[in-house]
Every structure is written in structure tokens, then in C-alpha cells.
Coordinates of C-alpha atoms and ligand atoms in Angstrom, one line a residue:
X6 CA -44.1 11.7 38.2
X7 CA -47.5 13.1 37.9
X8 CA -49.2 11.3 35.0
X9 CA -48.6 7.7 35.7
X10 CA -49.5 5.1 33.3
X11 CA -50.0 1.7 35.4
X12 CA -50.8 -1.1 33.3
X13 CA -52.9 -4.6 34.2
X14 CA -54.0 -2.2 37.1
X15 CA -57.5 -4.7 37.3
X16 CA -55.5 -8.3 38.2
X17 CA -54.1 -8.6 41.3
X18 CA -51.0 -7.3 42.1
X19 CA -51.5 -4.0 40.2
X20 CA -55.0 -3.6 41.9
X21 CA -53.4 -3.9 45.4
X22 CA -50.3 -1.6 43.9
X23 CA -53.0 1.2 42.9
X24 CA -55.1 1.2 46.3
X25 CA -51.8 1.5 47.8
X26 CA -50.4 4.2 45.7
X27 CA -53.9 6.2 46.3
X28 CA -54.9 5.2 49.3
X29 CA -51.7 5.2 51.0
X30 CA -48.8 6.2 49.5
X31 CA -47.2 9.9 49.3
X32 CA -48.1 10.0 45.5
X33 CA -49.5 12.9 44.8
X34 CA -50.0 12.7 40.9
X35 CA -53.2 10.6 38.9
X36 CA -53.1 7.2 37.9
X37 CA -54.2 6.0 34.3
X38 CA -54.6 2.3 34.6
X39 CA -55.4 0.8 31.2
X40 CA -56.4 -3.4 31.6
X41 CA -57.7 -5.0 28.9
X42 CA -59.7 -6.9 31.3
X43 CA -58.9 -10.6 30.6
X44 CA -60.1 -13.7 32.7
X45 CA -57.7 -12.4 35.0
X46 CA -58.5 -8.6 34.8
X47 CA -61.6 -8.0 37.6
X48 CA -62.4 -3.5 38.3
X49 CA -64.2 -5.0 41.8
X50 CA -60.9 -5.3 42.5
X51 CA -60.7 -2.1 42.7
X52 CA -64.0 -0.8 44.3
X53 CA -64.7 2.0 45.5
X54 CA -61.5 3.8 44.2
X55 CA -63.2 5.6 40.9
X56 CA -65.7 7.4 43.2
X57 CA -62.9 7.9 46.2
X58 CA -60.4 9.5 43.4
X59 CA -62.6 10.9 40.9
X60 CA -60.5 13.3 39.7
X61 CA -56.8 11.1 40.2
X62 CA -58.0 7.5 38.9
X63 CA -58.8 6.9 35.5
X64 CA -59.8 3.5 33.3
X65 CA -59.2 3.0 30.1
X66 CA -60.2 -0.1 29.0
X67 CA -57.2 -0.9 26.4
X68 CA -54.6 -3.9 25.5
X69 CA -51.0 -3.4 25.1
X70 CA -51.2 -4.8 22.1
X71 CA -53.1 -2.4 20.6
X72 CA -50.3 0.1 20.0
X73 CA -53.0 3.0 18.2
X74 CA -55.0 2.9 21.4
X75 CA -52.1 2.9 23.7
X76 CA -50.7 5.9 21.7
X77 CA -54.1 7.8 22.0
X78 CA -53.5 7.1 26.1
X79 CA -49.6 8.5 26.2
X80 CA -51.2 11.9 24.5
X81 CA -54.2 12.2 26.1
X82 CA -53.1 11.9 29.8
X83 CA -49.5 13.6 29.3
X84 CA -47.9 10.0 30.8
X85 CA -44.8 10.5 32.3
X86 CA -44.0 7.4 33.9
X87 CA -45.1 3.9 33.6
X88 CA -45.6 0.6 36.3
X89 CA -45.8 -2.4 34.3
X90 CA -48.0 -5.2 35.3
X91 CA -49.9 -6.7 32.6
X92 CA -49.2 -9.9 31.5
X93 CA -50.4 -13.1 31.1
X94 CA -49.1 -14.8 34.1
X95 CA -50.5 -18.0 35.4
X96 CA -47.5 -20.9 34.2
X97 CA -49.6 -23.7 33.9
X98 CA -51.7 -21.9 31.0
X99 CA -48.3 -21.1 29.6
X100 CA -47.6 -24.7 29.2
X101 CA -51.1 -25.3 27.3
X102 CA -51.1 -22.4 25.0
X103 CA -48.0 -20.4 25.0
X104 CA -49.6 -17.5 22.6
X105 CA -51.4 -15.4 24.5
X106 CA -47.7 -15.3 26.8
X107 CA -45.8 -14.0 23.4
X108 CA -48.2 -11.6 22.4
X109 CA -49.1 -9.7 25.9
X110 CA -45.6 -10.4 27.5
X111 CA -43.2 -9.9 24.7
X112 CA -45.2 -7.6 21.9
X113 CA -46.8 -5.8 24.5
X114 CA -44.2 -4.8 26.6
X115 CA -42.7 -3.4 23.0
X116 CA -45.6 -1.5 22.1
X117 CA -44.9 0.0 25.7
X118 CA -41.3 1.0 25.2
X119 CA -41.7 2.4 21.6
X120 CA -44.4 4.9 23.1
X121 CA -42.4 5.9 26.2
X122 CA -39.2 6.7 24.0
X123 CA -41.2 8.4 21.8
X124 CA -42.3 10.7 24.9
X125 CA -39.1 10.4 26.3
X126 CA -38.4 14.0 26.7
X127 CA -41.3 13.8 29.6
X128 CA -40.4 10.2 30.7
X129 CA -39.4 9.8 34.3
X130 CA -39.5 6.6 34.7
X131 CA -40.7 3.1 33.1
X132 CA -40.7 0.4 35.8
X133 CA -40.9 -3.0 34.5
X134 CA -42.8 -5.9 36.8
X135 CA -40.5 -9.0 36.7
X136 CA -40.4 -12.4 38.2
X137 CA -37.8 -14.6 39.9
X138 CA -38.8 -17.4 37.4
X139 CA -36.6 -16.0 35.1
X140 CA -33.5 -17.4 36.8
X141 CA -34.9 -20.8 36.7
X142 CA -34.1 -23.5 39.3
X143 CA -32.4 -23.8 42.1
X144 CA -31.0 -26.9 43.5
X145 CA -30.9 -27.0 47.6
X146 CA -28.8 -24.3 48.1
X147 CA -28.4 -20.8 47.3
X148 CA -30.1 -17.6 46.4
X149 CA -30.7 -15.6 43.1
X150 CA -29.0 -12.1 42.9
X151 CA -29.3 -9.4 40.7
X152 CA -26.4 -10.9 38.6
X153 CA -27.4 -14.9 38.2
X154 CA -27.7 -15.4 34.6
X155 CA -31.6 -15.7 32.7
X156 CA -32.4 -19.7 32.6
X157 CA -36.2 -19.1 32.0
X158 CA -37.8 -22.8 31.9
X159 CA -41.3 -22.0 31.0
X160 CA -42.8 -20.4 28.0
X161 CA -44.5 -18.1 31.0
X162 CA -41.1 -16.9 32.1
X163 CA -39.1 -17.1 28.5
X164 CA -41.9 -14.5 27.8
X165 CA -40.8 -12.4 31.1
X166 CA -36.9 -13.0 29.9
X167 CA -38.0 -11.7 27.0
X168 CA -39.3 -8.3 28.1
X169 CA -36.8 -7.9 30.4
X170 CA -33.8 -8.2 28.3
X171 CA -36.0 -5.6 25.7
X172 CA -36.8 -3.1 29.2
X173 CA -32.9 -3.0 29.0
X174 CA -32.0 -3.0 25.8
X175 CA -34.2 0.4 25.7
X176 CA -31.9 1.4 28.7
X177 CA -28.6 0.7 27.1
X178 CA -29.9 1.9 23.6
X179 CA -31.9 4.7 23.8
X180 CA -31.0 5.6 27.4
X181 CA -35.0 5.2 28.6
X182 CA -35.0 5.7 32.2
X183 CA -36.0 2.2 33.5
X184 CA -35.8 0.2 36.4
X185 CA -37.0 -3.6 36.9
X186 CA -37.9 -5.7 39.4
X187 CA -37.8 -9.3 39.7
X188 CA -40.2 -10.4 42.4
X189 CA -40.8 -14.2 44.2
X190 CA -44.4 -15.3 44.4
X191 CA -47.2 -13.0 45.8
X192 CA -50.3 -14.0 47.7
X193 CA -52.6 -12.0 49.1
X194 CA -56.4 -10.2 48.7
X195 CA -57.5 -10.0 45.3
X196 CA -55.8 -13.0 43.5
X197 CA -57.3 -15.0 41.2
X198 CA -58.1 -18.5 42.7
X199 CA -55.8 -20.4 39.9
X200 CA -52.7 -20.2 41.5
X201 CA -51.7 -21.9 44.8
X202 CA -52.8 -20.1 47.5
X203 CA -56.3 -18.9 46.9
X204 CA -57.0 -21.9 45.3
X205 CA -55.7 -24.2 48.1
X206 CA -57.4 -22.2 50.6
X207 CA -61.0 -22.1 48.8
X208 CA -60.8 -26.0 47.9
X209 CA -59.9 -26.5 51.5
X210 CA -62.8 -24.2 52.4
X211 CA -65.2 -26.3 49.9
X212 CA -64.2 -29.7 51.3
X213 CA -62.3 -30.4 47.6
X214 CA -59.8 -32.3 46.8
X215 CA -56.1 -30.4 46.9
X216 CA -53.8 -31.3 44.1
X217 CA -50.1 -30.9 44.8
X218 CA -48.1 -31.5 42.3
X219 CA -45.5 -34.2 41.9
X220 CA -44.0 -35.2 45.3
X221 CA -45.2 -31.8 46.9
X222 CA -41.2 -31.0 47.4
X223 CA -41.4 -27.8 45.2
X224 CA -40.2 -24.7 46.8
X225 CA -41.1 -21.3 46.9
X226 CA -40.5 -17.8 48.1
X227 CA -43.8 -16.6 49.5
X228 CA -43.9 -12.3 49.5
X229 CA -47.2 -10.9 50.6
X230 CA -48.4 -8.6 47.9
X231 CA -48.4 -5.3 49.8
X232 CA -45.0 -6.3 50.8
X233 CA -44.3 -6.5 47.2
X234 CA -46.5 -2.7 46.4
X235 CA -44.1 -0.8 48.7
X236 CA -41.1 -2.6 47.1
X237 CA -42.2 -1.3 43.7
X238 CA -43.1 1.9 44.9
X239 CA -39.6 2.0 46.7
X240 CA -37.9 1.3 43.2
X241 CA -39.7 4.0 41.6
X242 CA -38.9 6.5 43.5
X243 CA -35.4 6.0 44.6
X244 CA -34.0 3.3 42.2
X245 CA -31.0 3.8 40.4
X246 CA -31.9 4.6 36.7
X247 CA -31.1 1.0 34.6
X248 CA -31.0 -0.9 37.5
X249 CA -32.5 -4.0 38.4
X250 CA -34.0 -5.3 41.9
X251 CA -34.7 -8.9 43.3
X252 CA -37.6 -8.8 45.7
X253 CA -38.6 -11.6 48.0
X254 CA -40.2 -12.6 51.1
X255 CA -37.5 -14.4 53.2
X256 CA -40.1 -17.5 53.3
X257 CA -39.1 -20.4 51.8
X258 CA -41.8 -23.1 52.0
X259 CA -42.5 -26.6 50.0
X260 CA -45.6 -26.6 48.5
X261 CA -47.0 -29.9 50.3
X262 CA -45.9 -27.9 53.9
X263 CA -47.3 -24.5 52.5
X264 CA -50.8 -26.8 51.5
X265 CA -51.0 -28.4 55.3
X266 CA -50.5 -25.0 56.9
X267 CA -53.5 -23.7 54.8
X268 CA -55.5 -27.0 55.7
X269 CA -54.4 -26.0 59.8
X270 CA -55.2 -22.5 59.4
X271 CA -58.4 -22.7 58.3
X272 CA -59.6 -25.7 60.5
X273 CA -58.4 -23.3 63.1
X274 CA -60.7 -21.1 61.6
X275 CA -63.7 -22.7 60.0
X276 CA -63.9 -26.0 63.4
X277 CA -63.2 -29.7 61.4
X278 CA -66.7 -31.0 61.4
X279 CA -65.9 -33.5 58.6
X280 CA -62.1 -34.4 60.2
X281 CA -59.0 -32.4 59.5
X282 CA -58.6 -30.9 55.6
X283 CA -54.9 -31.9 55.4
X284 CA -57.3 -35.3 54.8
X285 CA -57.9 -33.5 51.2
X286 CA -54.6 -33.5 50.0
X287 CA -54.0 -35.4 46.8
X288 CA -50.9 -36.2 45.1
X289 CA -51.3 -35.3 41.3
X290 CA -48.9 -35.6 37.6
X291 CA -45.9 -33.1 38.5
X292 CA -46.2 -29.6 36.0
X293 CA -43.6 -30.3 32.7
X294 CA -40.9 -28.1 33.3
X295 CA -41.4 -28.1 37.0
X296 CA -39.5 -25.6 38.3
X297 CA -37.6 -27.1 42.0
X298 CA -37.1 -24.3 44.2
X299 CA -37.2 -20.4 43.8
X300 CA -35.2 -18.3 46.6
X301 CA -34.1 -14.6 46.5
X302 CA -31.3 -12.8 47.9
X303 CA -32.8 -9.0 48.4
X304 CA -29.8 -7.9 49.9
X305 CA -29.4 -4.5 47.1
X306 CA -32.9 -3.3 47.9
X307 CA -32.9 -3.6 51.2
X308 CA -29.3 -1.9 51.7
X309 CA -29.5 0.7 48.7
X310 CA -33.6 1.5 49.3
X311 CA -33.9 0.2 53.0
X312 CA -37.0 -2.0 51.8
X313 CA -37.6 -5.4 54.1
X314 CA -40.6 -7.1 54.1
X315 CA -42.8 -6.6 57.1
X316 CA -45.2 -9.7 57.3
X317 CA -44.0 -13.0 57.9
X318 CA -45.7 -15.9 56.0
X319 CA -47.5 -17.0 59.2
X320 CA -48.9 -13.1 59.2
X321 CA -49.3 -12.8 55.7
X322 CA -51.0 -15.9 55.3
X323 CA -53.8 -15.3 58.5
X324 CA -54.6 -12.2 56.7
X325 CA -54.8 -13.7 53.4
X326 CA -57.7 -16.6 54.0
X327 CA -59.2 -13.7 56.7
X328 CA -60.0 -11.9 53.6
X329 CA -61.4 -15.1 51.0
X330 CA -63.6 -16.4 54.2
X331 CA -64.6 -12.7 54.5
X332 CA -64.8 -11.9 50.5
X333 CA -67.4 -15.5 49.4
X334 CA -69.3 -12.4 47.1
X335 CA -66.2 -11.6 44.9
X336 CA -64.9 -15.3 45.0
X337 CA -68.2 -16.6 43.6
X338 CA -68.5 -13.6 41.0
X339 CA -64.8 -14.4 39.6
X340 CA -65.2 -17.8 39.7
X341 CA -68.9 -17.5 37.5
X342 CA -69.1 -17.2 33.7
X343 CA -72.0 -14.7 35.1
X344 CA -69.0 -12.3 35.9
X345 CA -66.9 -12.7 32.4
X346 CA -70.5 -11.6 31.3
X347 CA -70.9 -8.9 33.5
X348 CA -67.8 -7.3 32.7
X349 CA -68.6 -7.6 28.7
X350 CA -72.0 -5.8 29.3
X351 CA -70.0 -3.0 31.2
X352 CA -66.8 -2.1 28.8
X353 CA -68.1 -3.8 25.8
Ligands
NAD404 P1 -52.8 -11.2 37.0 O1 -52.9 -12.3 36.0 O2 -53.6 -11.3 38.2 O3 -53.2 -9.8 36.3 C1 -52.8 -9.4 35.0 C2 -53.6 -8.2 34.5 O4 -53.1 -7.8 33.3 C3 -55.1 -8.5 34.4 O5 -55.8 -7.4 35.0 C4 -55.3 -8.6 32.9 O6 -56.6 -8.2 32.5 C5 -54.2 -7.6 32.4 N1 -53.8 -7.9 31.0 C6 -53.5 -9.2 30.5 N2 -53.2 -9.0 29.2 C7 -53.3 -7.7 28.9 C8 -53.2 -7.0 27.7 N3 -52.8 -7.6 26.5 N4 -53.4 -5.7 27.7 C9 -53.8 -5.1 28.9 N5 -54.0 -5.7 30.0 C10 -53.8 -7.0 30.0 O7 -51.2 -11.0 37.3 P2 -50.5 -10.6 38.6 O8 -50.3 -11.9 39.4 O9 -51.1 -9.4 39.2 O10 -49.1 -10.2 38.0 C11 -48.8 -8.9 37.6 C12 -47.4 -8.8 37.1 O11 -46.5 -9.2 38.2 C13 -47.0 -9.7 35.9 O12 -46.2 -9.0 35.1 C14 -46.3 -10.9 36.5 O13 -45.4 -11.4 35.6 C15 -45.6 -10.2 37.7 N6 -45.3 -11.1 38.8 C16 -46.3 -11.8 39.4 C17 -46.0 -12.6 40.5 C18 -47.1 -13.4 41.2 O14 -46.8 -14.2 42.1 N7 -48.3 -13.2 40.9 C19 -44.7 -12.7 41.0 C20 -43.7 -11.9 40.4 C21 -44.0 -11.1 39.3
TYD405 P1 -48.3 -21.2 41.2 O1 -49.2 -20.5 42.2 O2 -49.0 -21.6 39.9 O3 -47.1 -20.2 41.0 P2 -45.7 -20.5 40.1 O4 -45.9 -21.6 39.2 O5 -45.6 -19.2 39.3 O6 -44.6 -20.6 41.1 O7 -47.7 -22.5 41.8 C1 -46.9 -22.4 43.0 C2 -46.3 -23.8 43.3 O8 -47.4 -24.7 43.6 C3 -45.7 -24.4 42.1 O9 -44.6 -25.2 42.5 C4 -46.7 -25.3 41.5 C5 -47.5 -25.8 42.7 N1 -49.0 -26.0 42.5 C6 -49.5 -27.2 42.9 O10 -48.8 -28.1 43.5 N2 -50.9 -27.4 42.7 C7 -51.7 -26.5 42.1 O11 -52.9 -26.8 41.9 C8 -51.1 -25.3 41.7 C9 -51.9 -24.2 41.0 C10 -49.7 -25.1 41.9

């Protein structure tokens, strides 16, 4: 791998998977990272890397959907492998306007596999980015494996079934070298503060209110998202070819539990002038198609690639508000039309 295409490189997991492949990793090759730079897609997520890697990082401003642009990419930088990201990914838009899901998720992710197999004579690898949403729910017990069948309950992960199940059929078809990975939720630097744990912690931060959904009882898998960068990096390196890998964070919490330890965490932080922030916590409608409880066995990955997770969620966590308390710039520029202006003004 030397010409890597990584899409959705500006939202958060692929901005944390790029500063780790350049700033850490043993990658020697460039990165092409093409984001079509939705609400979601923010390049201060990755500053500082253009000028660091002038001659290994490169932007093209491009959506997967647009299959002529894309083509112009897989010519002009020689790619030889891809790291999937980009999607639309935040459920509860799913459930308001499914579209955008189809489109990016589903048509994308095709536009992606007819250009590698049309390279595929330079194509090491395709990695596809996956969820454990696919599976569905859990009831108390149990883990998903590698092998539980697809139950996708939201149009958010029907569209991730749906790309999956074409990232294999590619495999089995064509015989494109692919691997995916089906990963628990991420938290971390970076993430955009509409899903749980950034927006938790900057409500809590704000003196807001904090809706929890339904009876709170909702359980998920937390993985911290570097955890999750050397997981991917793992798979595409060693991963057998047309394999798939569950990834998770051994750390299992209900959301109402996950909510108070933010609330604890940061009055540790932050001192509780105004009384304690669990005090914020309100109970709200439950999502439609509320998922119950999400929990992964990563038994292959850790015994075929000897990947484990190294932060626990009290670790990961500490980390993760240390950075919004220390980030209040970037969390007011996403969170401001100003920025969706900004970026329009730079890439047009
Ligand atoms: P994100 O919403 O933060 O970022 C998505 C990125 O994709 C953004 O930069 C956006 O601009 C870009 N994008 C969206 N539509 C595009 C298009 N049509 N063309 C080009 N770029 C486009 O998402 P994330 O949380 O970083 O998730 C990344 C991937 O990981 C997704 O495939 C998601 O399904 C998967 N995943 C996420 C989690 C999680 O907890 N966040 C867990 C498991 C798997
Ligand atoms: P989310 O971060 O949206 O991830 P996902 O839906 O992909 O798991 O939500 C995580 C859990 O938190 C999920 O059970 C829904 C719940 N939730 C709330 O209770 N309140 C909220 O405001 C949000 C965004 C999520």
C-alpha cells in the first residue's frame, strides 16, 4: 500500500484514523483523503497535518457519489488501497430523513467498488468501515460474532447492511481484495457533538438539560476511537483477504449510568457551583426502533491479529471531556452556522 485512498477522512473517526496513520503508524505511503465535507465533515479536525505532511497528505474535496470525480481521483493518485469511512452516520437523522443514508451509504460505497475493481490489477486492499448496528438487538445476554446473522433495525444501519453485503459480494464475485470491520460505538477527540458523548458532556458543561432517552436502560459498547484506528490499521495490514472483524471495547454501559459518570466526571473537573449535573438529567420520548443493547465478542481479532483495546472506559472517557473542556474554540466553530460558512468560502 502506497497510494491510499481514505474516504470521509474530515469526520471523526477517519480524522483520528489519518493522524494516526501519519503521525504514528509505520505507514510509509501518502494518504488521499477525499470528504465531501458535510455538516459532519470539519479539515480543523485535521490541523496541522497538510503543512506537517506536505508531500504524503492530500484533500480532495469530492463525494462518493460523484462517480466522474472519484474516477479522476483513482487515476490521478495511482490508489491502491482504500479505508472506508464516509457515511452518513448519526441514527437519529436516519429516522427523519433516510435519503441522504441511501445515497452516501449504499450508492456510494458502489461507486467505490466499481472503481477499485476496475483498478484491481493495482488493488491491495479495500477496507470497508462497518458497525455492530447491523446485527441489531441484543436481549440481556450474549455477544455478536463474526457469524450472527444481519438484523439491521434502522434505516442508518440497513444502509451499513447494505454496503456490507455489496463489500462482499465484490469479494465473492470479482475476487476484490476486501476486508470489513464492524465496530461498537466510538467516542473520543474530534466527534461531532450529536451523538451521546460529546453532546452529554458539553450540555453537562453548559448547565443544559440532558435528554436520555426512554427509561435510560439502553446499552452500549463504548470503544475509544484510537482504540478503534489501530484496530483498522491491524485489519489492513494483516487481515485475511474477504474476512470480516467485530471490534469492540469490552465496556458495556447503560446510557442513564454512562450520562451520570459524565455528570461525576466533570463536576470532578469543573467544582458544582450550581449543585451536582446528574440534577440535569431528563427523561425524554424513547428513539423508534430503539435499539436495546449492542455487545461484541472480538475474540477473532484479538487471537488472529493480537488487537485488544488498551483504554478502559474510565480512561478513555477522562481523556475524552479533557480534550472538549480543553478544545471550547473548535466546539463553538462546529457548533456555529459561521463554520458551515467558513468551510463554503474555503472549498467552494
Ligand atoms: P462522521 O459522521 O463523523 O463522519 C463522516 C464523514 O464522511 C464526514 O467527514 C463527512 O463529510 C463525510 N461524508 C459524508 N457523506 C459523504 C459523501 N457523500 N462523500 C464524501 N464524504 C462524505 O462519522 P464517523 O462517526 O467518523 O463514522 C465513520 C465511519 O465509521 C462510518 O462509516 C460509520 O458508519 C462507521 N462507524 C461509526 C461508529 C461511531 O460510533 N461513530 C461506530 C462504528 C462504525
Ligand atoms: P448515539 O450516540 O446516537 O449512537 P447510536 O445510536 O449509534 O448507538 O446514541 C447512543 C445511545 O444513547 C443510544 O442508545 C441512544 C442514546 N441517546 C440518548 O439517550 N440521548 C441522546 O441525546 C442521544 C444523542 C442518544
Amino acid at each position: 500500500m502506497k497510494h491510499m485512498l481514505v474516504t470521509g477522512g474530515c469526520g471523526f473517526i477517519g480524522a483520528n484514523f489519518i493522524r494516526y496513520l501519519l503521525e504514528e503508524s509505520d505507514y510509509a505511503g501518502r494518504v488521499i483523503n477525499v470528504d465531501a465535507l458535510t455538516y459532519a465533515g470539519n479539515p480543523e479536525n485535521l490541523a496541522g497535518i497538510p503543512e506537517r505532511f506536505s508531500g504524503r497528505y492530500h484533500f480532495v474535496k469530492a463525494d462518493i457519489c460523484d462517480p466522474e470525480t472519484l474516477s479522476g481521483v483513482f487515476d490521478a493518485y495511482e490508489i491502491d488501497a482504500v479505508c472506508h469511512f464516509a457515511a452518513e452516520s448519526h441514527v437519529d437523522r436516519s429516522i427523519v430523513r433516510p435519503d441522504a443514508f441511501i445515497q452516501t451509504n449504499i450508492v456510494g460505497t458502489f461507486n467505490l467498488l466499481q472503481l477499485a475493481r476496475k483498478h484491481q490489477d493495482r488493488m491491495v486492499r479495500f477496507h470497508h468501515i462497518s458497525t455492530d448496528e447491523v446485527f441489531g438487538s441484543l436481549g440481556e445476554s450474549g455477544f455478536f460474532t463474526e457469524t450472527t446473522p444481519y438484523h439491521p433495525n434502522s434505516p442508518y444501519s440497513a444502509s451499513k447492511a447494505a454496503s456490507d453485503h455489496l463489500v462482499r459480494a465484490f469479494h465473492k464475485t470479482y475476487g476484490l481484495p476486501i476486508t470489513i470491520s464492524n465496530c461498537s460505538n466510538n467516542y473520543g477527540p474530534y466527534q461531532f457533538p450529536e451523538k451521546l458523548i460529546p453532546l452529554m458532556i458539553l450540555n453537562a458543561v453548559e448547565g443544559r438539560s440532558l435528554p436520555v432517552y426512554g427509561d435510560g436502560l439502553n446499552v452500549r459498547d463504548w470503544l475509544y476511537v484510537k482504540d478503534h484506528c489501530h484496530a483498522v490499521w491491524r485489519v489492513m495490514q494483516s487481515g485475511r483477504d474477504g474476512e470480516t472483524y467485530n471490534i469492540g471495547g469490552n465496556s458495556e454501559m447503560e446510557n442513564i449510568r454512562m450520562v451520570e459518570m459524565i455528570c461525576d466526571l466533570v463536576d470532578e473537573s469543573l467544582g458544582t457551583p450550581a449543585g451536582s449535573r446528574r440534577d440535569l438529567v431528563t427523561f425524554v420520548k424513547d428513539r423508534p426502533g430503539h435499539d436495546r443493547r449492542y455487545a461484541i465478542d472480538f475474540s477473532k481479532i484479538q487471537k488472529e491479529l493480537g488487537w485488544h483495546p488498551a483504554e478502559s472506559l474510565s480512561t478513555g472517557l477522562r481523556k475524552t471531556i479533557a480534550w472538549y473542556l480543553a478544545h471550547r474554540e473548535w466546539v463553538d466553530r462546529v457548533k456555529s452556522g459561521e463554520y458551515q460558512e467558513w468551510i463554503r468560502e474555503q472549498y467552494g
